[in-house]
Amino acid sequence: MCGIVGYLGPREATDVVVGGLQRLEYRGYDSAGIAIYDPKTGLQLRRSVGKLVGLIARLHHEPARGNVGLGHTRWATHGGVTEINAHPHRDARGQIVVIQNGIVENYLELKARLVEQGVPFVSQTDTEVIAHLVGHYYAQTQCLEAALRLALADLRGGNAVVAFCINEPDRLVAARLGNAGGVVLGLGEGESFVASDVPAILDYTRDLVFLEDREMAVITAEGVTITTLAGDPVQRKPVTIPWDPIAAARGDYKHFMEKEIHEQPRALMDALRGRVDQEAGAVHFEDLRLDDAALCKVERIYAVACGTAWHAGLIAKFMIERLARVRVEVDYASEFRYREPVLGDDALLLAFTQSGETVDTLAAMEEARNQGVPAVAIVNAIGSQAARVADGGPLYLHAGPEIGVASTKAFTSMLLVAYLFALRLAQARGTLDAAALQPHLQALIELPGKAATVIEQSIPICLELAEQYHRVGGALFLGRQANYPIALEGALKLKEISYIHAEGYPAGEMKHGPIALIDETMPVICIAPQDEIYPKMISNIEQVRARHGQVIAIGTSGDADLASKADHVITIPPTLPMLQPILAVIPLQLLAYYVALRRGCDVDQPRNLAKSVTVE
Ligand code: G6P
């Protein structure tokens, strides 16, 4: 939530900062702003309400030039969406500018204190408090680093902050407090970068240093110096990120979401790479830090996640319980720690997160750590906070950057990695031997090709369906067992990008409520591949038909019976039951995409949403 970028070096800072913000706009797009400094022109602040294009247009008329600067794209928390509330914020003397990602929980108290001292506030934001506090301490210390350190000691909450002072134009100072958002430092030749997420600076450098909780960095063109908030020096080697900058660009696709849907066969392949040994009949996870003995000790798993990743957790429960016979509980990360969970010493926490920065998921991991329970993160963003704090290891998706707010390729890759993890557990615990693993490995290897087939075959049908149904007032998604979370995911995809109300329901539960909604105008999307509960699903479809609902079925190719019962059928190739969700979700992603497109919605930046949710 909220994107942060800063730059120092020989380039035009505006170009680097605005370019970086474009790559981070998925984090929030309520307003955007930059502050650029040049010794001749001084501090130039440009801010604009709405998406980044507004700021870019403004910069066209009022350029800002200089070799040091910082910028911010906002997802509003405190204070409405106005230019006054847009970042960067200044201190009362106009010497210091600050951008923030996070929430200052005690800002009212701090504001009251500052107002009492006669500090004039212009915005309704919590971030302005930080600017004034830094200004206040700067007057005492005449040192930006010291002033920010003192200011941070007053704050409660989780924050990522970058500050600049016109009296120290050779540096930016960045800090991280808590889990509210990452701070990544980029090291170049005679230039340095700071950002809240890797894609922002990937065009310039892949040598990155991540700030940990309660650390600060003084950033100059020559490099970075890291200390703890207490002032102790920190030595940290840079990591090199393998992501290709081109992967973070949209290419010929109309939207990132469309590109990422199409990338799924490749992403699935990359998630499998090096992890499947067909000859030995085994699964290897180089990144897993739990050995067989530790895996055998696990008697229950807590899967925690938010949003689409939570749906991956729900499906992982089926995979792990069926294949490895280990009990799994699935929690919304935002609920987990507040219910004071009793985890036990035979437990494992399994966090699902694309960004590795979702604050609630990080808090759930922290809860596990506090109870001495190891955590494994199924995570996409390399070097992200979740990846770093997962003591059991980050199991990377290797899906490449996901930019579209509605998660697609990260979801299917999460399911694949969860399946591999279930097999790895089964292998360690002896619930599946090498011979029993073989059909699973074969099915996994065939999966990317099948995903490509699903994409190709679904597009024309989904385009037609979007034409026919884009004006409906609501939609119902039904599924059973591991395909019930797919119904939830299909409904979430549709509502988040097309703003059509949609509900996902376990098909058997439909008759306890949602059936009342069904009439001849209601599309009911039924996920009905051939599996052991297929006949029950068919009965549910009959119940929908009896109420004249419009049945759109996702079924197994060659299923003539289903074709005769549904108004429309989209097929997926046969695969193992626990892998069906990976294929079944693809037509639902495409359906949501084309419906949103037909309704003229902003697919990649749906209203009110943000890709990385770093506030509670
Ligand atoms: C937001 C995004 C979703 C995502 C969820 C969890 O709501 O819009 O697409 O599933 O956060 O994000 P994470 O990065 O933890 O997977």
XYZ file of C-alpha atoms and ligand atoms in Angstrom:
632
model
C 0.000 0.000 0.000
C 1.466 3.363 -1.046
C 4.543 3.356 -3.251
C 7.781 5.080 -2.332
C 10.725 5.945 -4.596
C 13.858 8.042 -4.033
C 16.942 8.754 -6.118
C 20.367 10.405 -5.884
C 22.865 10.459 -8.738
C 23.689 11.954 -12.096
C 20.321 11.299 -13.775
C 17.269 13.549 -13.809
C 15.650 12.510 -10.540
C 12.156 13.241 -11.887
C 12.558 10.617 -14.604
C 13.777 7.960 -12.199
C 11.219 8.756 -9.506
C 8.207 9.016 -11.817
C 9.327 5.915 -13.736
C 9.599 4.053 -10.439
C 6.183 5.277 -9.318
C 4.696 3.976 -12.556
C 5.999 0.545 -11.619
C 4.539 0.903 -8.126
C 1.208 2.419 -8.977
C -0.474 -0.906 -8.211
C 0.233 -0.091 -4.554
C -2.173 2.844 -4.558
C -3.453 5.431 -6.959
C -5.473 7.975 -4.998
C -2.851 10.676 -5.529
C 0.816 11.047 -6.360
C 3.547 13.554 -5.653
C 7.252 14.209 -5.962
C 9.823 16.520 -4.399
C 12.929 17.245 -6.479
C 15.854 19.337 -5.326
C 18.313 21.421 -7.283
C 20.750 23.869 -5.639
C 19.693 26.669 -8.014
C 15.931 26.205 -8.040
C 15.612 24.734 -4.559
C 12.897 22.280 -3.566
C 10.245 21.678 -6.191
C 7.096 19.986 -4.993
C 4.525 18.688 -7.485
C 1.436 16.833 -6.356
C -1.722 15.739 -8.050
C -4.958 13.982 -7.132
C -5.851 10.741 -8.916
C -3.695 8.434 -10.932
C -0.112 9.100 -11.879
C -1.070 10.381 -15.344
C -2.346 13.492 -13.571
C 1.053 14.148 -12.013
C 2.820 13.430 -15.298
C 0.560 15.953 -17.088
C 1.323 18.496 -14.399
C 5.053 17.919 -14.729
C 4.706 18.582 -18.422
C 3.583 22.139 -17.673
C 5.611 22.608 -14.515
C 8.759 20.507 -14.882
C 10.897 19.731 -11.845
C 14.600 19.258 -12.417
C 17.413 18.093 -10.154
C 19.559 15.112 -9.256
C 17.952 14.202 -5.978
C 14.316 13.506 -5.304
C 11.629 11.362 -3.847
C 8.077 10.475 -4.794
C 4.989 8.725 -3.527
C 1.826 7.159 -4.838
C -0.914 7.127 -2.219
C -3.593 4.759 -1.017
C -5.473 7.027 1.354
C -5.730 6.021 5.003
C -5.899 9.250 7.023
C -7.428 12.248 5.304
C -9.423 12.368 2.071
C -8.126 12.195 -1.450
C -7.017 15.802 -1.942
C -3.896 17.506 -3.199
C -3.194 18.889 0.270
C -3.187 15.342 1.629
C -0.940 14.022 -1.140
C 2.676 13.226 -0.204
C 5.407 14.510 0.091
C 4.636 16.498 3.234
C 6.760 19.373 4.522
C 7.786 20.586 7.926
C 6.775 24.050 9.065
C 10.021 25.670 7.827
C 9.713 24.052 4.409
C 13.178 22.534 4.731
C 12.244 18.919 5.158
C 10.074 16.666 3.025
C 8.777 13.265 4.052
C 6.972 10.402 2.384
C 5.462 7.504 4.278
C 3.918 4.119 3.753
C 2.000 2.910 6.804
C 0.006 4.395 9.628
C 1.091 6.529 12.565
C -1.296 5.064 15.113
C -0.708 7.772 17.722
C -0.830 10.664 15.256
C -3.702 12.453 16.989
C -1.798 12.560 20.237
C 1.404 13.721 18.486
C -0.520 16.270 16.451
C -2.112 17.723 19.558
C 1.335 18.066 21.131
C 2.739 19.804 18.054
C -0.283 22.092 17.676
C 0.156 23.119 21.300
C 3.716 24.101 20.405
C 2.301 26.310 17.651
C 3.077 24.061 14.670
C 0.669 24.847 11.802
C -0.864 21.796 10.101
C -2.170 22.015 6.558
C -3.338 18.476 5.845
C -5.432 15.824 7.580
C -2.771 13.134 7.195
C -0.775 11.263 9.782
C 2.342 11.695 7.635
C 2.425 15.447 8.174
C 3.024 14.677 11.842
C 6.264 12.918 10.880
C 7.394 15.898 8.785
C 6.801 18.307 11.665
C 8.395 16.006 14.201
C 11.512 15.663 12.045
C 11.507 19.449 11.634
C 11.204 19.884 15.381
C 14.170 17.603 16.111
C 16.163 19.029 13.218
C 16.022 22.436 14.877
C 17.733 20.838 17.883
C 20.241 18.561 16.150
C 20.900 20.125 12.735
C 21.226 16.567 11.443
C 18.543 14.853 9.358
C 19.577 11.353 10.407
C 19.486 12.237 14.096
C 16.212 14.113 13.703
C 14.491 11.223 11.947
C 15.820 8.804 14.564
C 14.319 10.923 17.344
C 11.054 11.388 15.477
C 10.667 7.660 14.912
C 11.079 7.034 18.625
C 7.841 8.993 19.120
C 5.826 7.017 16.584
C 3.585 4.032 17.203
C 2.551 1.817 14.306
C 4.211 0.420 11.250
C 5.925 2.816 8.889
C 8.350 3.027 6.026
C 9.631 6.587 5.781
C 11.959 8.505 3.477
C 13.055 12.046 4.342
C 15.070 14.796 2.662
C 16.373 18.098 3.994
C 17.495 20.999 1.799
C 20.458 21.643 4.125
C 21.830 18.152 3.438
C 21.170 17.773 -0.275
C 23.629 14.913 -0.749
C 21.458 12.395 1.093
C 18.108 10.776 1.687
C 17.368 9.076 4.979
C 15.065 6.053 5.006
C 13.725 3.995 7.878
C 11.521 1.064 8.562
C 9.432 0.540 11.666
C 7.441 -2.670 11.959
C 5.839 -4.571 9.126
C 3.993 -1.798 7.359
C 6.018 -1.988 4.227
C 9.336 -2.864 2.762
C 12.232 -0.534 2.099
C 14.630 -1.685 -0.573
C 17.856 0.165 -1.310
C 19.333 -0.047 -4.812
C 23.069 0.316 -5.388
C 24.334 1.681 -8.701
C 27.613 3.168 -9.981
C 27.685 6.625 -8.453
C 23.940 6.527 -7.870
C 21.566 5.088 -5.311
C 17.892 4.309 -5.141
C 15.301 3.627 -2.490
C 11.864 2.148 -3.037
C 9.096 0.226 -1.356
C 9.259 -2.580 -3.895
C 11.813 -4.078 -6.271
C 10.180 -3.402 -9.680
C 10.509 0.370 -9.105
C 14.279 0.305 -9.497
C 14.883 -2.851 -11.489
C 15.640 -0.889 -14.658
C 18.742 0.581 -13.014
C 20.149 -1.998 -10.652
C 19.615 -5.510 -9.392
C 22.003 -5.113 -6.453
C 19.672 -4.564 -3.571
C 19.775 -4.262 0.182
C 16.599 -4.719 2.224
C 16.043 -2.779 5.419
C 14.815 -4.819 8.348
C 12.421 -3.707 11.059
C 13.791 -0.813 13.168
C 16.631 0.019 10.821
C 17.621 3.260 9.126
C 19.727 4.001 6.074
C 21.585 7.108 5.046
C 21.614 7.036 1.272
C 24.098 9.023 -0.786
C 25.101 8.665 -4.433
C 28.159 6.718 -3.243
C 26.231 4.085 -1.308
C 24.230 3.372 1.815
C 25.034 3.210 5.514
C 22.671 1.175 7.649
C 22.187 1.430 11.396
C 19.605 0.206 13.830
C 17.239 2.807 15.254
C 19.352 2.573 18.397
C 22.358 3.708 16.333
C 24.298 0.433 16.072
C 25.977 -0.137 12.708
C 24.576 -2.915 10.503
C 26.665 -4.706 7.865
C 24.530 -6.228 5.140
C 25.668 -7.620 1.828
C 23.580 -6.733 -1.201
C 21.533 -9.478 -2.838
C 21.235 -9.744 -6.589
C 17.695 -10.139 -7.842
C 17.375 -12.309 -10.946
C 14.144 -10.688 -12.205
C 14.264 -9.465 -15.722
C 13.131 -5.809 -15.977
C 11.201 -6.684 -19.119
C 9.102 -9.087 -17.072
C 7.816 -6.086 -15.143
C 6.655 -4.357 -18.347
C 3.266 -4.832 -20.005
C 4.594 -5.576 -23.501
C 1.917 -5.945 -26.168
C -0.843 -6.820 -23.739
C -3.616 -4.368 -23.008
C -3.378 -4.929 -19.279
C -0.974 -6.516 -16.816
C -3.779 -8.830 -15.748
C -4.141 -10.128 -19.301
C -0.379 -10.572 -19.584
C -0.208 -12.380 -16.263
C -3.073 -14.732 -17.162
C -1.162 -15.643 -20.315
C 2.073 -16.094 -18.390
C 0.615 -18.900 -16.291
C 1.956 -21.879 -18.277
C 5.439 -20.374 -18.055
C 5.028 -19.483 -14.369
C 3.860 -23.020 -13.549
C 6.882 -24.402 -15.340
C 9.197 -22.099 -13.401
C 7.585 -23.149 -10.112
C 8.299 -26.798 -10.989
C 11.826 -26.264 -12.242
C 14.442 -28.178 -10.240
C 11.873 -29.438 -7.758
C 10.648 -32.600 -9.454
C 12.911 -35.610 -9.815
C 10.970 -38.136 -11.859
C 13.784 -40.637 -11.977
C 14.019 -40.897 -8.207
C 10.295 -40.352 -7.689
C 10.927 -37.417 -5.362
C 10.277 -33.744 -4.740
C 13.156 -31.446 -3.728
C 12.888 -27.997 -2.264
C 16.295 -26.414 -2.191
C 14.882 -23.475 -0.260
C 13.103 -25.531 2.449
C 14.981 -25.343 5.740
C 13.103 -28.186 7.428
C 14.591 -31.658 7.096
C 12.695 -34.943 7.113
C 12.868 -35.195 10.903
C 11.370 -31.725 11.310
C 8.667 -32.477 8.725
C 7.767 -35.710 10.519
C 7.292 -33.786 13.744
C 4.602 -31.561 12.246
C 1.150 -32.678 13.360
C -0.806 -29.623 12.348
C -0.384 -26.784 9.941
C -1.861 -23.307 10.168
C -2.262 -21.817 6.708
C -2.539 -18.021 6.911
C -3.066 -15.504 4.142
C -5.247 -12.685 2.833
C -7.406 -12.227 -0.263
C -6.675 -14.501 -3.166
C -3.752 -16.022 -1.278
C -6.241 -17.131 1.401
C -8.110 -19.069 -1.265
C -4.811 -20.782 -2.074
C -4.552 -21.690 1.614
C -8.053 -23.230 1.543
C -7.074 -25.448 -1.375
C -3.716 -26.308 0.197
C -5.685 -27.798 3.101
C -7.213 -30.365 0.756
C -3.840 -31.117 -0.825
C -1.929 -31.519 2.424
C -4.616 -33.451 4.280
C -5.201 -35.833 1.366
C -1.599 -36.411 0.361
C 0.363 -36.080 3.604
C -2.403 -36.781 6.132
C -1.511 -33.756 8.253
C -4.267 -31.648 9.802
C -4.525 -28.135 8.345
C -6.397 -25.130 9.698
C -6.842 -22.132 7.435
C -7.052 -18.642 8.895
C -7.461 -15.159 7.562
C -4.174 -13.623 8.623
C -6.064 -10.539 9.823
C -8.021 -12.694 12.299
C -5.310 -15.117 13.306
C -3.325 -13.318 15.968
C -6.328 -11.605 17.534
C -7.925 -14.928 18.423
C -4.920 -15.770 20.600
C -4.334 -19.070 18.794
C -2.985 -22.042 20.697
C -0.481 -23.394 18.220
C 1.374 -26.160 20.060
C 4.921 -27.385 19.643
C 4.076 -29.796 16.833
C 2.732 -27.024 14.615
C 3.974 -25.342 11.455
C 2.797 -22.044 10.048
C 2.384 -21.889 6.293
C 2.044 -18.331 5.008
C 0.815 -17.659 1.477
C 1.695 -14.257 0.085
C 2.510 -12.948 -3.341
C 4.088 -9.709 -2.198
C 5.599 -10.971 1.039
C 4.638 -7.576 2.465
C 0.990 -7.987 3.520
C 1.000 -6.637 7.037
C -1.528 -9.087 8.482
C 0.303 -12.081 7.055
C 3.572 -10.797 8.494
C 1.882 -10.321 11.861
C 0.623 -13.912 11.755
C 4.180 -15.057 11.083
C 5.327 -13.018 14.024
C 2.714 -14.680 16.226
C 4.101 -18.071 15.197
C 7.637 -16.940 15.936
C 6.580 -15.718 19.382
C 5.130 -19.149 20.107
C 8.267 -20.910 18.860
C 6.498 -22.344 15.811
C 8.490 -22.489 12.560
C 7.096 -20.680 9.532
C 7.351 -21.516 5.867
C 6.323 -18.837 3.366
C 4.977 -19.663 -0.075
C 5.941 -16.330 -1.535
C 6.648 -14.652 -4.841
C 8.601 -11.469 -4.118
C 12.228 -12.390 -3.754
C 13.879 -10.928 -0.666
C 10.529 -9.656 0.679
C 9.886 -9.484 4.406
C 7.924 -12.758 4.496
C 10.726 -14.497 2.637
C 13.258 -13.191 5.107
C 11.413 -13.986 8.307
C 10.321 -17.488 7.243
C 12.688 -19.533 9.382
C 11.470 -22.727 7.713
C 12.407 -21.188 4.406
C 10.746 -19.187 1.677
C 9.343 -21.491 -0.990
C 9.516 -19.140 -3.940
C 6.912 -19.172 -6.660
C 9.368 -17.873 -9.281
C 6.360 -16.374 -11.073
C 8.136 -13.082 -11.836
C 6.668 -9.720 -10.819
C 2.874 -9.607 -10.616
C 1.600 -6.092 -11.220
C -2.150 -6.434 -11.905
C -4.021 -5.783 -8.675
C -6.142 -8.891 -9.223
C -3.810 -11.799 -8.580
C -3.730 -14.492 -11.274
C -0.402 -16.173 -11.976
C 0.683 -15.895 -8.342
C -2.484 -17.777 -7.332
C -1.991 -20.724 -9.672
C 1.722 -20.840 -8.818
C 0.861 -20.857 -5.102
C -1.380 -23.852 -5.687
C 1.356 -25.656 -7.547
C 3.963 -24.969 -4.865
C 1.458 -26.013 -2.177
C 0.958 -29.302 -4.047
C 4.714 -29.823 -4.223
C 4.976 -29.056 -0.523
C 2.209 -31.572 0.231
C 4.135 -34.185 -1.754
C 7.365 -33.256 0.036
C 5.620 -33.732 3.385
C 4.107 -37.021 2.224
C 7.544 -38.189 1.108
C 9.138 -37.329 4.464
C 6.335 -38.932 6.454
C 6.081 -42.012 4.276
C 2.439 -41.538 3.306
C 3.548 -41.735 -0.343
C 6.548 -43.770 -1.486
C 8.546 -43.182 -4.663
C 6.204 -45.332 -6.753
C 3.098 -43.644 -5.370
C 4.613 -40.233 -6.068
C 5.168 -40.983 -9.762
C 1.634 -40.291 -11.060
C 1.632 -36.997 -9.159
C 4.959 -35.948 -10.657
C 3.773 -36.912 -14.133
C 0.552 -34.921 -13.691
C 2.525 -31.902 -12.475
C 4.828 -32.001 -15.471
C 1.864 -32.106 -17.821
C 0.124 -29.220 -16.071
C 1.756 -26.165 -17.762
C 0.822 -27.531 -21.193
C -2.738 -28.123 -20.026
C -2.931 -24.590 -18.648
C -1.921 -23.284 -22.084
C -4.721 -25.340 -23.666
C -7.250 -23.961 -21.175
C -6.234 -20.373 -21.955
C -6.470 -20.926 -25.684
C -9.828 -22.692 -25.569
C -11.436 -20.421 -22.998
C -10.766 -17.056 -24.632
C -13.405 -17.199 -27.407
C -16.068 -18.563 -25.038
C -15.294 -16.028 -22.307
C -15.438 -13.190 -24.847
C -18.929 -14.352 -25.877
C -20.038 -14.790 -22.290
C -18.782 -11.308 -21.415
C -20.830 -9.898 -24.268
C -23.942 -11.720 -23.075
C -23.605 -11.190 -19.323
C -21.712 -7.959 -18.736
C -24.860 -6.116 -17.640
C -26.020 -8.572 -14.964
C -26.562 -7.322 -11.429
C -25.037 -10.333 -9.740
C -23.514 -13.744 -10.222
C -23.257 -16.908 -8.187
C -20.257 -19.245 -8.241
C -20.641 -22.806 -6.980
C -18.113 -25.545 -6.351
C -17.460 -28.432 -4.027
C -14.423 -29.615 -2.072
C -11.178 -28.192 -3.485
C -13.196 -26.410 -6.148
C -15.269 -24.519 -3.587
C -12.370 -22.077 -2.980
C -12.234 -21.750 -6.775
C -15.861 -20.588 -6.638
C -14.784 -18.030 -4.012
C -11.880 -16.951 -6.192
C -14.048 -16.673 -9.325
C -16.500 -14.471 -7.421
C -13.697 -12.343 -5.962
C -12.112 -11.831 -9.373
C -15.413 -10.746 -10.900
C -16.392 -8.342 -8.136
C -12.981 -6.742 -7.674
C -12.450 -5.765 -11.299
C -15.953 -5.462 -12.775
C -17.832 -4.259 -9.641
C -20.587 -6.829 -10.238
C -21.689 -8.335 -6.969
C -20.757 -11.993 -6.895
C -20.852 -14.718 -4.299
C -18.942 -17.967 -4.098
C -20.694 -20.794 -2.282
C -20.206 -24.474 -1.578
C -22.660 -25.976 -4.072
C -24.337 -28.145 -1.437
C -25.057 -25.106 0.718
C -26.797 -23.217 -2.062
C -30.184 -24.511 -1.007
C -29.731 -22.921 2.411
C -29.908 -19.368 1.108
C -28.457 -18.301 -2.218
C -31.001 -20.371 -4.143
C -33.457 -17.596 -3.321
C -31.475 -15.294 -5.600
C -31.736 -17.514 -8.646
C -34.019 -16.497 -11.496
C -33.714 -16.494 -15.275
C -31.355 -13.482 -15.222
C -28.817 -14.933 -12.806
C -25.657 -16.509 -14.199
C -24.595 -19.412 -11.974
C -21.052 -20.489 -12.631
C -20.665 -24.128 -11.618
C -17.229 -25.668 -11.281
C -17.983 -29.278 -12.143
C -14.970 -31.260 -13.297
C -15.235 -35.043 -13.128
C -14.192 -36.159 -9.672
C -15.635 -38.285 -6.904
C -18.358 -35.784 -6.019
C -19.255 -34.995 -9.609
C -22.735 -36.614 -9.356
C -23.545 -34.331 -6.416
C -22.469 -31.317 -8.412
C -24.727 -32.421 -11.248
C -27.654 -32.579 -8.800
C -26.878 -28.995 -7.753
C -26.822 -27.919 -11.400
C -30.254 -29.505 -11.846
C -31.499 -27.492 -8.870
C -30.274 -24.295 -10.501
C -31.890 -25.239 -13.810
C -35.184 -25.947 -12.100
C -35.157 -22.271 -10.975
C -34.288 -21.141 -14.527
C -30.808 -19.922 -13.616
C -28.302 -19.573 -16.446
C -25.734 -22.321 -15.948
C -22.154 -21.683 -17.030
C -20.245 -24.879 -16.258
C -16.544 -25.526 -16.017
C -16.189 -29.237 -16.764
C -13.838 -31.910 -17.965
C -13.349 -32.104 -21.722
C -15.510 -34.735 -23.371
C -18.248 -34.593 -20.712
C -21.342 -34.820 -22.899
C -23.695 -35.157 -19.939
C -22.603 -31.803 -18.498
C -22.836 -30.204 -21.942
C -26.474 -31.272 -22.138
C -27.305 -29.738 -18.757
C -25.541 -26.384 -18.902
C -26.280 -23.300 -20.992
C -22.562 -22.848 -21.621
C -19.612 -25.139 -20.961
C -15.930 -24.335 -20.735
C -13.741 -27.409 -20.538
C -10.455 -28.226 -18.877
C -8.337 -31.290 -19.709
C -8.479 -34.182 -17.242
C -5.900 -34.139 -14.457
C -5.612 -35.386 -10.879
C -8.460 -34.122 -8.667
C -6.268 -31.930 -6.430
C -4.750 -30.263 -9.501
C -8.104 -29.442 -11.112
C -8.405 -26.098 -9.255
C -5.261 -24.832 -11.011
C -6.904 -25.352 -14.387
C -10.480 -24.522 -13.365
C -9.634 -21.038 -12.152
C -8.177 -19.925 -15.481
C -11.516 -19.544 -17.333
C -12.862 -17.638 -14.322
C -9.935 -15.197 -14.495
C -10.587 -14.709 -18.210
C -14.322 -14.306 -17.668
C -13.785 -11.617 -15.024
C -11.212 -9.918 -17.251
C -13.425 -9.749 -20.336
C -16.526 -8.714 -18.371
C -14.559 -5.868 -16.754
C -13.152 -4.880 -20.121
C -16.641 -4.875 -21.687
C -17.897 -2.688 -18.827
C -15.054 -0.243 -19.395
C -13.501 -0.794 -15.973
C -9.895 -0.066 -15.125
C -8.778 -3.672 -14.918
C -5.285 -3.198 -13.515
C -6.233 -0.518 -11.037
C -9.715 -1.263 -9.720
C -11.237 1.400 -7.529
C -10.280 1.449 -3.845
C -7.996 -1.591 -4.089
C -4.252 -1.899 -3.775
C -1.937 -4.739 -4.593
C 0.173 -4.753 -1.450
C -1.856 -4.157 1.675
C 0.579 -2.851 4.242
C -1.929 -1.388 6.692
C -4.319 -3.203 9.007
C -4.594 -7.607 -1.956
C -4.496 -7.941 -3.430
C -4.845 -9.411 -3.666
C -3.985 -10.308 -2.805
C -4.024 -9.905 -1.330
C -2.953 -10.620 -0.526
O -5.916 -7.680 -1.547
O -5.361 -7.113 -4.179
O -4.663 -9.736 -5.033
O -4.416 -11.628 -2.933
O -3.786 -8.510 -1.180
O -1.698 -10.203 -0.982
P -0.374 -11.041 -0.864
O 0.683 -10.182 -1.488
O -0.132 -11.276 0.592
O -0.572 -12.315 -1.609
